[in-house]
Coordinates of C-alpha atoms and ligand atoms in Angstrom, one line a residue:
Chain A
M255 CA 75.6 71.6 106.5
G256 CA 75.7 67.8 105.7
Q257 CA 78.7 65.6 105.8
S258 CA 81.1 66.1 103.0
T259 CA 81.3 63.4 100.3
I260 CA 84.6 64.6 98.8
D261 CA 86.8 61.5 98.0
V262 CA 90.0 63.0 99.5
K263 CA 92.3 60.2 98.3
A264 CA 91.2 60.7 94.8
V265 CA 91.3 64.5 94.9
R266 CA 94.8 64.4 96.4
K267 CA 96.0 62.5 93.3
E268 CA 95.2 65.5 91.2
F269 CA 97.8 67.7 93.1
P270 CA 101.4 66.9 92.0
V271 CA 103.0 68.6 95.0
L272 CA 100.9 66.7 97.4
N273 CA 102.3 63.4 95.9
Q274 CA 105.9 64.2 95.7
S275 CA 106.7 63.8 99.4
D276 CA 105.2 63.1 102.7
L277 CA 105.1 66.8 103.6
A278 CA 102.0 67.7 105.5
Y279 CA 101.2 71.0 103.7
L280 CA 99.3 73.1 106.3
D281 CA 100.1 76.6 105.0
N282 CA 97.1 76.9 102.7
S283 CA 96.2 80.5 103.7
A284 CA 99.6 81.6 102.3
T285 CA 99.0 79.8 99.1
V286 CA 97.3 76.5 98.0
Q287 CA 98.7 73.7 95.8
K288 CA 97.6 73.5 92.2
P289 CA 95.7 70.7 90.6
Q290 CA 97.0 69.2 87.4
R291 CA 94.1 70.4 85.4
V292 CA 94.8 74.0 86.2
L293 CA 98.4 73.6 85.1
D294 CA 97.2 71.8 82.0
A295 CA 94.8 74.6 81.1
V296 CA 97.7 77.2 81.4
T297 CA 99.9 75.0 79.2
H298 CA 97.2 74.4 76.7
Y299 CA 96.6 78.1 76.4
Y300 CA 100.3 78.8 75.7
Q301 CA 100.5 75.8 73.3
T302 CA 97.4 76.6 71.2
E303 CA 96.1 80.1 71.7
N304 CA 98.9 82.4 72.7
A305 CA 99.1 85.8 71.1
N306 CA 98.8 89.4 72.5
P307 CA 95.1 89.8 73.1
F308 CA 93.1 92.9 71.9
R309 CA 95.8 94.0 69.6
G310 CA 96.1 91.5 66.8
L311 CA 93.6 91.3 63.9
Y312 CA 94.4 87.7 63.2
D313 CA 92.7 84.6 64.5
L314 CA 95.2 83.6 67.1
S315 CA 94.9 87.0 68.8
V316 CA 91.2 86.7 68.7
A317 CA 91.5 83.3 70.4
A318 CA 93.7 84.8 73.1
T319 CA 91.2 87.7 73.6
D320 CA 88.4 85.2 73.8
A321 CA 90.2 83.0 76.4
Y322 CA 90.8 86.1 78.5
E323 CA 87.3 87.5 78.2
N324 CA 85.7 84.1 78.9
A325 CA 87.7 83.9 82.1
R326 CA 86.5 87.3 83.1
Q327 CA 82.9 86.1 82.6
K328 CA 83.6 83.0 84.6
V329 CA 84.9 85.1 87.5
A330 CA 81.9 87.4 87.3
D331 CA 79.5 84.4 87.5
F332 CA 81.5 82.8 90.2
I333 CA 81.2 85.8 92.6
H334 CA 77.8 86.9 91.3
A335 CA 78.9 90.2 89.8
P336 CA 76.3 91.8 87.6
K337 CA 78.5 91.7 84.5
K338 CA 81.9 90.8 83.3
Q339 CA 83.0 94.5 82.9
D340 CA 82.8 94.8 86.7
I341 CA 85.8 92.4 86.9
I342 CA 89.4 93.8 86.6
F343 CA 92.2 91.4 86.5
T344 CA 95.2 92.3 88.6
R345 CA 98.2 90.5 89.8
N346 CA 96.8 89.7 93.3
A347 CA 94.7 91.0 96.1
S348 CA 97.4 93.5 97.1
E349 CA 97.4 95.1 93.6
S350 CA 93.6 95.2 93.6
L351 CA 93.5 97.0 97.0
N352 CA 96.2 99.5 96.0
L353 CA 94.2 100.2 92.8
V354 CA 91.1 101.1 94.8
A355 CA 93.0 103.1 97.3
Y356 CA 94.7 105.1 94.5
S357 CA 91.9 105.5 92.0
M358 CA 88.9 105.7 94.3
G359 CA 90.8 107.9 96.6
R360 CA 91.4 110.3 93.8
Y361 CA 87.8 110.1 92.5
L362 CA 86.4 110.8 95.9
K363 CA 89.0 113.6 96.4
I364 CA 89.8 112.2 99.8
G365 CA 91.6 114.9 101.8
K366 CA 91.9 116.6 105.1
G367 CA 89.1 115.9 107.5
D368 CA 88.1 112.7 105.8
E369 CA 88.4 109.4 107.7
I370 CA 89.2 106.0 106.5
L371 CA 88.2 103.2 108.9
V372 CA 90.3 100.1 108.6
S373 CA 89.8 97.0 110.9
I374 CA 92.7 96.3 113.2
A375 CA 92.8 92.7 111.8
E376 CA 93.6 93.7 108.3
H377 CA 96.4 92.2 106.3
H378 CA 99.0 94.9 105.5
S379 CA 97.6 94.7 102.0
N380 CA 94.3 96.3 103.1
M381 CA 96.0 98.6 105.6
L382 CA 99.1 100.2 104.1
P383 CA 97.4 101.4 100.8
W384 CA 95.0 103.4 103.0
R385 CA 97.8 104.7 105.2
M386 CA 99.6 105.8 102.1
L387 CA 96.5 107.5 100.8
A388 CA 96.0 109.3 104.1
E389 CA 99.7 110.4 104.2
Q390 CA 99.4 111.8 100.7
T391 CA 96.1 113.6 101.2
G392 CA 96.0 114.6 104.9
A393 CA 93.2 112.2 105.6
T394 CA 93.0 110.2 108.8
V395 CA 93.1 106.4 109.1
R396 CA 91.2 105.1 112.1
Y397 CA 91.0 101.6 113.4
L398 CA 88.1 99.4 114.0
N399 CA 88.8 97.0 116.8
C400 CA 87.4 93.5 116.9
H401 CA 86.8 91.4 120.0
K402 CA 89.3 88.9 121.4
D403 CA 87.2 86.1 120.0
G404 CA 87.6 87.7 116.5
S405 CA 84.0 88.9 116.3
L406 CA 83.1 92.3 114.9
T407 CA 79.5 93.4 114.8
V408 CA 77.4 96.0 113.2
D409 CA 77.2 97.8 116.5
D410 CA 81.0 97.9 116.7
L411 CA 81.0 99.4 113.2
K412 CA 78.4 101.9 114.0
A413 CA 80.2 103.0 117.1
A414 CA 83.5 103.5 115.2
M415 CA 82.0 105.4 112.2
T416 CA 81.7 109.2 112.3
P417 CA 80.1 111.6 109.8
N418 CA 83.6 112.0 108.3
T419 CA 84.1 108.3 107.5
R420 CA 84.2 108.0 103.7
I421 CA 85.8 104.6 103.3
V422 CA 85.6 101.4 105.4
A423 CA 88.1 98.7 104.6
V424 CA 87.6 95.2 106.0
A425 CA 88.4 91.6 105.3
E426 CA 85.6 89.2 104.9
I427 CA 87.7 86.6 106.7
S428 CA 90.9 87.6 108.5
N429 CA 93.9 85.5 107.7
V430 CA 94.8 85.2 111.4
L431 CA 91.4 85.0 113.1
G432 CA 89.6 83.0 110.3
R433 CA 86.3 84.5 111.3
A434 CA 83.8 85.6 108.8
W435 CA 82.4 89.1 109.4
P436 CA 78.8 90.1 108.4
I437 CA 79.8 92.1 105.4
A438 CA 76.3 92.5 104.0
D439 CA 75.2 94.1 107.3
F440 CA 78.3 96.3 107.3
A441 CA 77.6 97.4 103.7
K442 CA 74.2 98.5 104.7
V443 CA 75.5 100.6 107.6
C444 CA 78.2 102.1 105.4
H445 CA 75.8 103.1 102.6
E446 CA 73.3 104.6 105.1
Q447 CA 76.1 106.8 106.3
G448 CA 77.5 107.7 102.9
A449 CA 80.6 105.6 103.0
V450 CA 82.0 103.1 100.6
I451 CA 83.0 99.6 101.8
V452 CA 86.1 97.9 100.4
V453 CA 86.2 94.2 101.1
D454 CA 89.3 92.0 101.2
G455 CA 88.1 88.6 100.1
A456 CA 91.6 86.9 99.8
Q457 CA 90.6 84.4 102.5
S458 CA 87.0 84.1 101.9
V459 CA 86.9 83.2 98.3
P460 CA 88.8 79.9 98.9
H461 CA 86.5 78.8 101.7
T462 CA 83.0 80.2 101.2
K463 CA 80.5 81.1 98.4
I464 CA 80.7 84.6 97.4
D465 CA 77.8 86.9 96.2
V466 CA 79.1 90.4 95.8
T467 CA 75.6 91.5 94.7
A468 CA 73.9 90.2 97.7
M469 CA 76.7 91.5 99.9
D470 CA 76.4 94.9 98.2
C471 CA 79.9 95.9 98.8
D472 CA 81.5 98.5 96.6
F473 CA 84.7 96.7 95.9
F474 CA 85.9 93.2 96.5
A475 CA 89.5 92.0 96.1
F476 CA 91.1 88.6 95.9
S477 CA 94.1 86.5 94.6
G478 CA 93.9 83.5 92.3
H479 CA 96.8 81.7 94.0
K480 CA 94.9 81.1 97.2
M481 CA 92.1 79.4 95.3
Y482 CA 93.9 76.8 93.2
A483 CA 94.9 79.1 90.4
P484 CA 98.5 80.1 89.4
M485 CA 100.4 83.0 91.1
G486 CA 100.2 86.3 89.3
I487 CA 96.5 86.6 88.7
G488 CA 94.1 88.5 91.0
V489 CA 90.8 90.1 90.8
L490 CA 89.2 93.4 91.8
Y491 CA 85.4 93.6 91.5
G492 CA 83.9 97.1 91.7
K493 CA 80.5 98.5 91.3
S494 CA 80.3 100.0 87.8
E495 CA 79.0 103.3 89.2
W496 CA 82.4 103.8 90.7
L497 CA 84.6 102.0 88.1
N498 CA 83.2 104.1 85.3
K499 CA 84.2 107.3 87.1
M500 CA 87.6 106.3 88.5
P501 CA 90.8 107.4 86.9
P502 CA 93.3 104.7 86.0
F503 CA 95.8 103.3 88.5
M504 CA 98.6 102.5 86.2
T505 CA 98.6 103.8 82.7
G506 CA 100.0 102.6 79.3
G507 CA 98.9 100.3 76.5
E508 CA 95.2 99.4 76.5
T509 CA 94.2 102.0 79.0
I510 CA 93.3 104.6 76.5
D511 CA 90.9 105.3 73.6
I512 CA 92.6 108.4 72.2
V513 CA 96.0 109.8 72.9
T514 CA 97.3 113.0 71.2
T515 CA 100.0 115.1 72.5
D516 CA 97.5 117.3 74.3
R517 CA 94.6 115.0 75.0
I518 CA 93.9 111.6 76.6
V519 CA 90.6 109.8 76.4
W520 CA 90.6 106.9 78.8
A521 CA 89.4 103.4 77.6
E522 CA 86.2 101.9 78.7
V523 CA 86.2 99.8 82.0
P524 CA 87.7 97.3 82.6
H525 CA 90.5 98.0 80.1
R526 CA 91.2 101.3 81.7
F527 CA 92.5 99.5 84.7
E528 CA 94.5 96.9 82.9
A529 CA 97.6 98.6 81.7
G530 CA 100.0 96.8 79.4
T531 CA 100.0 93.2 78.2
V532 CA 97.7 91.2 80.5
N533 CA 98.2 87.8 82.1
V534 CA 96.0 85.6 79.8
G535 CA 97.6 82.3 81.0
G536 CA 96.8 83.3 84.5
A537 CA 93.3 84.2 83.8
V538 CA 92.8 80.9 81.9
G539 CA 94.2 79.1 84.9
L540 CA 91.8 81.0 87.2
A541 CA 88.9 80.1 85.1
E542 CA 89.9 76.4 85.3
A543 CA 90.4 76.7 89.0
I544 CA 86.9 78.0 89.4
D545 CA 85.6 75.0 87.3
F546 CA 87.7 72.7 89.6
M547 CA 86.1 74.2 92.8
E548 CA 82.6 74.1 91.3
D549 CA 83.0 70.5 90.2
L550 CA 83.9 69.5 93.7
G551 CA 81.0 71.7 95.0
L552 CA 81.4 74.9 97.1
D553 CA 79.1 73.4 99.7
Q554 CA 81.3 70.2 99.7
I555 CA 84.5 72.2 100.2
E556 CA 82.9 74.1 103.0
A557 CA 81.6 71.0 104.8
R558 CA 84.9 69.2 104.4
E559 CA 86.9 72.1 105.6
L560 CA 84.5 72.5 108.6
E561 CA 85.0 68.8 109.5
L562 CA 88.9 69.1 109.3
T563 CA 88.8 72.4 111.4
T564 CA 86.6 70.8 114.0
Y565 CA 89.0 67.8 114.3
A566 CA 92.1 70.0 114.4
M567 CA 90.7 72.3 117.0
E568 CA 89.6 69.3 119.2
R569 CA 93.1 67.8 119.0
L570 CA 95.0 71.1 119.6
K571 CA 92.8 72.3 122.4
A572 CA 93.5 69.0 124.2
I573 CA 97.2 69.8 124.4
P574 CA 98.3 71.7 127.5
H575 CA 99.8 75.2 127.0
V576 CA 98.4 75.5 123.6
H577 CA 96.2 78.5 122.8
I578 CA 94.2 79.0 119.6
I579 CA 93.7 82.7 118.6
G580 CA 90.1 83.8 118.1
A581 CA 86.9 82.0 118.4
D582 CA 86.2 78.8 120.3
E583 CA 83.9 77.5 117.6
P584 CA 85.2 75.8 114.5
E585 CA 82.5 77.4 112.3
N586 CA 84.3 80.7 113.1
H587 CA 87.8 79.6 111.8
H588 CA 87.4 78.5 108.2
G589 CA 90.4 76.2 108.5
I590 CA 92.7 79.1 109.8
L591 CA 94.2 78.2 113.2
A592 CA 96.8 80.6 114.6
F593 CA 98.1 79.4 118.0
S594 CA 100.7 79.9 120.6
I595 CA 102.5 77.6 123.0
D596 CA 103.5 78.9 126.4
G597 CA 107.2 79.5 126.6
V598 CA 108.0 78.6 123.0
H599 CA 108.7 81.2 120.3
P600 CA 106.7 80.6 117.1
H601 CA 109.9 80.4 115.0
D602 CA 111.1 77.5 117.2
I603 CA 107.7 75.8 116.9
T604 CA 107.7 76.2 113.1
T605 CA 111.3 74.9 112.9
I606 CA 110.5 71.8 114.9
L607 CA 107.3 71.2 112.8
S608 CA 109.5 71.5 109.7
E609 CA 111.8 68.9 111.1
N610 CA 108.7 66.7 111.3
K611 CA 107.9 67.6 107.6
I612 CA 104.9 69.7 108.5
A613 CA 104.7 73.1 106.8
V614 CA 103.0 75.9 108.7
R615 CA 103.8 79.6 109.1
A616 CA 105.3 81.6 111.9
G617 CA 105.3 85.4 112.4
H618 CA 102.7 88.0 112.3
H619 CA 101.3 86.9 109.0
C620 CA 101.3 90.4 107.5
A621 CA 98.9 91.5 110.2
E622 CA 101.3 93.1 112.7
P623 CA 98.9 95.6 114.2
L624 CA 96.5 92.8 115.0
H625 CA 99.2 90.9 117.0
H626 CA 100.1 94.0 118.9
Y627 CA 96.4 94.6 119.6
L628 CA 96.0 91.0 120.8
G629 CA 99.1 91.3 122.8
V630 CA 101.0 88.4 121.2
P631 CA 104.4 89.2 119.5
S632 CA 103.7 86.6 116.8
T633 CA 101.9 83.3 116.3
T634 CA 102.2 80.0 114.5
R635 CA 99.5 79.3 111.9
A636 CA 98.2 76.1 110.6
S637 CA 95.7 76.6 107.7
L638 CA 93.7 73.9 106.1
S639 CA 92.3 73.1 102.7
F640 CA 89.7 70.4 101.8
Y641 CA 92.6 68.3 100.6
N642 CA 94.2 67.9 104.0
T643 CA 93.6 64.7 105.9
R644 CA 92.9 63.7 109.5
E645 CA 96.3 61.9 109.4
E646 CA 98.0 65.2 108.7
I647 CA 96.2 66.8 111.5
D648 CA 97.3 64.0 113.8
R649 CA 100.9 64.5 112.8
L650 CA 100.5 68.3 113.6
A651 CA 98.9 67.6 116.9
D652 CA 101.4 64.8 117.9
A653 CA 104.4 67.1 117.0
V654 CA 102.9 70.1 118.8
G655 CA 102.2 67.9 121.9
Q656 CA 106.0 67.2 122.0
I657 CA 107.4 70.6 121.5
R658 CA 107.6 71.8 125.1
K659 CA 109.4 68.7 126.0
E660 CA 111.7 69.1 123.2
M661 CA 112.5 72.6 124.3
G662 CA 113.5 71.4 127.7
Y663 CA 110.3 71.8 129.7
D664 CA 109.2 69.1 132.1
E665 CA 105.6 69.2 130.8
Chain B
M162 CA 110.5 59.8 111.7
N163 CA 112.4 63.0 112.1
N164 CA 115.8 64.4 112.7
R165 CA 115.8 66.0 116.1
T166 CA 119.5 67.0 116.1
F167 CA 118.8 70.7 116.1
Y168 CA 117.2 71.6 119.4
N169 CA 119.7 69.7 121.5
E170 CA 120.1 69.9 125.2
V171 CA 122.9 72.4 125.1
L172 CA 120.7 74.8 123.2
T173 CA 117.5 74.3 125.3
E174 CA 119.4 74.6 128.5
H175 CA 120.9 78.0 127.5
N176 CA 117.5 79.1 126.4
L177 CA 115.6 78.1 129.5
H178 CA 118.3 78.9 132.0
P179 CA 120.5 81.6 130.6
A180 CA 123.3 82.5 132.9
H181 CA 123.9 85.9 131.4
K182 CA 120.4 87.2 130.9
H183 CA 119.9 90.0 133.4
E184 CA 120.5 93.7 134.0
L185 CA 124.0 95.0 134.3
E186 CA 124.2 98.1 136.4
D187 CA 128.0 98.6 135.9
A188 CA 127.7 98.5 132.1
N189 CA 129.7 101.1 130.3
M190 CA 128.7 99.9 126.9
T191 CA 125.2 99.1 125.8
C192 CA 123.6 98.4 122.5
E193 CA 120.2 97.2 121.2
G194 CA 120.0 94.7 118.4
L195 CA 116.9 94.1 116.4
N196 CA 115.8 91.4 114.0
P197 CA 112.9 93.0 112.3
S198 CA 111.9 89.8 110.4
C199 CA 111.1 88.0 113.7
G200 CA 110.6 90.9 116.0
D201 CA 113.4 89.7 118.2
D202 CA 114.9 92.4 120.3
I203 CA 118.1 92.1 122.4
W204 CA 120.1 94.5 124.6
V205 CA 123.8 93.7 124.9
H206 CA 125.6 95.2 128.0
L207 CA 129.4 95.2 128.7
D208 CA 131.4 96.4 131.6
V209 CA 134.9 97.0 130.0
D210 CA 137.8 98.0 132.1
D211 CA 140.6 100.5 131.4
N212 CA 142.8 97.7 129.9
G213 CA 140.1 96.8 127.4
I214 CA 139.1 93.7 129.2
I215 CA 135.4 92.7 129.4
Q216 CA 134.9 92.3 133.1
K217 CA 131.2 91.5 133.0
G218 CA 128.6 91.1 130.3
A219 CA 124.9 90.5 130.1
F220 CA 121.9 90.6 127.8
E221 CA 118.2 91.3 128.0
G222 CA 115.3 91.1 125.5
D223 CA 113.0 88.7 123.9
G224 CA 113.4 86.2 121.1
C225 CA 113.3 82.7 119.9
A226 CA 115.4 80.0 121.5
I227 CA 118.1 80.3 119.0
S228 CA 118.7 83.9 119.4
Q229 CA 118.6 83.6 123.2
A230 CA 120.8 80.6 123.5
S231 CA 123.3 81.9 121.0
A232 CA 123.6 85.2 123.0
D233 CA 124.1 83.3 126.2
M234 CA 126.8 81.1 124.7
M235 CA 128.5 84.2 123.4
F236 CA 128.8 85.7 126.9
D237 CA 130.3 82.5 128.2
L238 CA 133.0 82.9 125.7
I239 CA 133.8 86.6 125.9
I240 CA 133.7 87.5 129.5
G241 CA 137.3 87.8 130.7
K242 CA 138.6 88.4 127.2
T243 CA 139.9 91.7 125.7
K244 CA 137.7 93.6 123.3
A245 CA 140.0 92.5 120.4
E246 CA 139.7 88.9 121.3
A247 CA 135.9 89.2 121.6
L248 CA 135.7 90.8 118.2
R249 CA 137.8 88.0 116.7
L250 CA 135.5 85.4 118.2
A251 CA 132.4 87.2 116.9
D252 CA 134.0 87.2 113.5
L253 CA 134.7 83.5 113.8
F254 CA 131.1 82.9 114.8
L255 CA 129.7 85.0 111.9
K256 CA 132.0 83.2 109.5
M257 CA 130.8 79.8 110.7
I258 CA 127.2 80.7 110.2
K259 CA 127.8 82.4 106.8
E260 CA 130.1 79.7 105.4
G261 CA 128.8 76.8 107.2
H262 CA 132.2 75.4 108.4
L263 CA 135.4 76.4 110.2
S264 CA 138.7 74.5 110.8
D265 CA 138.7 72.1 113.8
E266 CA 140.9 74.5 115.8
E267 CA 138.5 77.4 115.1
M268 CA 135.5 75.3 116.1
E269 CA 137.2 74.5 119.4
E270 CA 137.7 78.1 120.1
L271 CA 133.9 78.7 119.8
E272 CA 133.3 76.1 122.4
E273 CA 129.5 75.5 122.8
A274 CA 128.7 78.1 120.3
A275 CA 130.1 75.8 117.7
S276 CA 127.0 73.6 118.2
L277 CA 125.1 76.2 116.3
Q278 CA 127.0 75.4 113.1
D279 CA 124.0 73.7 111.4
I280 CA 122.0 76.9 111.4
A281 CA 124.1 77.8 108.3
H282 CA 121.7 75.5 106.4
M283 CA 118.6 77.2 107.7
P284 CA 118.4 80.6 106.0
A285 CA 115.3 81.6 107.8
R286 CA 117.0 81.2 111.2
V287 CA 120.4 82.7 110.5
K288 CA 119.4 86.1 111.6
C289 CA 118.2 84.7 114.9
A290 CA 121.6 83.0 115.6
V291 CA 123.7 86.0 114.8
L292 CA 121.6 88.7 116.5
G293 CA 123.7 88.9 119.7
W294 CA 127.0 88.5 117.9
H295 CA 126.2 91.1 115.3
T296 CA 125.1 93.5 118.0
L297 CA 128.4 92.9 119.9
K298 CA 130.5 93.4 116.8
E299 CA 128.8 96.7 115.8
M300 CA 129.3 97.9 119.3
L301 CA 133.0 96.9 119.5
T302 CA 133.9 98.3 116.1
G303 CA 132.5 101.5 117.3
E304 CA 129.8 101.8 114.7
A305 CA 127.2 101.8 117.5
D306 CA 128.0 105.1 118.9
Q307 CA 127.9 105.0 122.7
A308 CA 127.1 108.7 123.1
N309 CA 124.2 108.5 120.7
P310 CA 123.1 104.9 120.7
Q311 CA 120.9 103.5 117.8
P312 CA 119.7 100.0 117.6
V313 CA 121.6 97.8 115.2
S314 CA 119.6 95.7 112.9
T315 CA 120.3 92.3 111.3
E316 CA 118.9 94.0 108.1
D317 CA 121.9 96.3 108.0
K318 CA 124.5 95.5 105.4
Ligands
PLP215 C1 93.5 88.6 104.1 C2 94.5 88.7 103.1 N1 94.5 89.8 102.4 C3 95.4 90.0 101.4 C4 96.4 89.1 101.1 C5 97.4 89.4 100.1 O1 97.4 88.5 99.0 P1 98.5 88.6 97.9 O2 99.8 88.4 98.6 O3 98.1 87.5 97.0 O4 98.3 90.0 97.3 C6 96.4 87.9 101.9 C7 97.5 86.9 101.6 O5 98.5 86.8 102.1 C8 95.5 87.7 102.8 O6 95.5 86.6 103.6

């Protein structure tokens, strides 16, 4: 990967929040800031095209429908889905994953004796829906342990699968470890053994190129708000061979073709899975965010984020008593740096950083079982976007370097 | 460049060298307090004599500096007092954190614990500061049943 040519000064000007104060915003895995053009696209939709899509037979409603469906096509192209009908709009990754667990769980008739294999590093959003499914059906959730350096290999997966494994749920990139797992290889193993693979892409979509067709996953879920789009719009990609057979998750308006008092015919995919009035403004914002990322260049984003990650790790590793969770190599972090400082609780670290106008996150980052597994009660997480600067990383490292002293330690 | 008023020496000293963090073999009242949002976990132990006077007190557990220091300051204050006085002080402390201020006389009564007043403006840390006090209060008001102890949580009420 070459050097990034992103003009960071210029690109930061496009983000209103980054310009309103000197806050170093390093909580990008939680959500990223939004560029003005995304905000403008949403406003423009509401100012010129707003109507309830699908339902009205007048021009304005047709415009709203087109805006929504064009966004669907844009998402399909962005992640290399075969066709736009494979894209279901949801509120966020969590809703997408709940949808799969519920509808696919029913379609597969998951029940007693069946096993669902979930990685130990999963965000609760890709763990609890499976535990709920297991609880309701008598199936068993088993855990796929990664290594301390965050790696997870095909051999690990093979060793954990049994003839009863029907579903494998894994993140492409964990929101704590930051390491990308070889999903295409996993998918091959899953399919050879008759299991489906459900991929949580919430943290990979913002940082890497996605090709769901090459990956050959059965489902892929992500959130718009982590990739420069507004909150409240998310995506589920599913292979049409499954989507066409799955029952709806939520039901209501737009999910049906025919309803009589004794008969229901479900609508075609994707509408079957999009109950009620949809979030057109959000979808339009997501489409604009995709254009924004593509205009910058996904390779450029990746290169820039690797440069920043490399620098941040260099600086943090040089500080005594600081330990970064996961791999040693910056390539295996994707801007996600969860760390601990000996003798200082993450909530105190985060409060002190906040006093220095640095925004990071403390806690278990919705991945509590991973923290138990790693033997750390909680961590502090700094997470980077291409728009962050070396100066912000310097501020983080300088402040982190002072924390033990501030807490009364001699060194 | 920043305001470093918060983690002052009083706080860090109580956190790093707590006088009251240890086991208490003679304890006749014990209660666990949990702060599920941070994973903080504290055990409050009291040795109360027949006249209702707290002869000894101690705590154990894990948590952030604020929860640990706050608990340590609490024991400085309540050891040697009656249960009723301890309860009144706990109420004062909780009021200070909830409302952000107390009268000068009330502040004086809280001694070093009054230095935690500013936490009132840090909603994410309020539960850390009150963990020990909340646990003490539940225990003294009898809601934490000594025969059948259940942890009290900062999420209750
Ligand atoms: C890996 C991962 N999965 C799922 C989610 C859930 O995303 P959302 O809260 O947008 O549903 C997140 C974000 O917090 C995440 O990092």
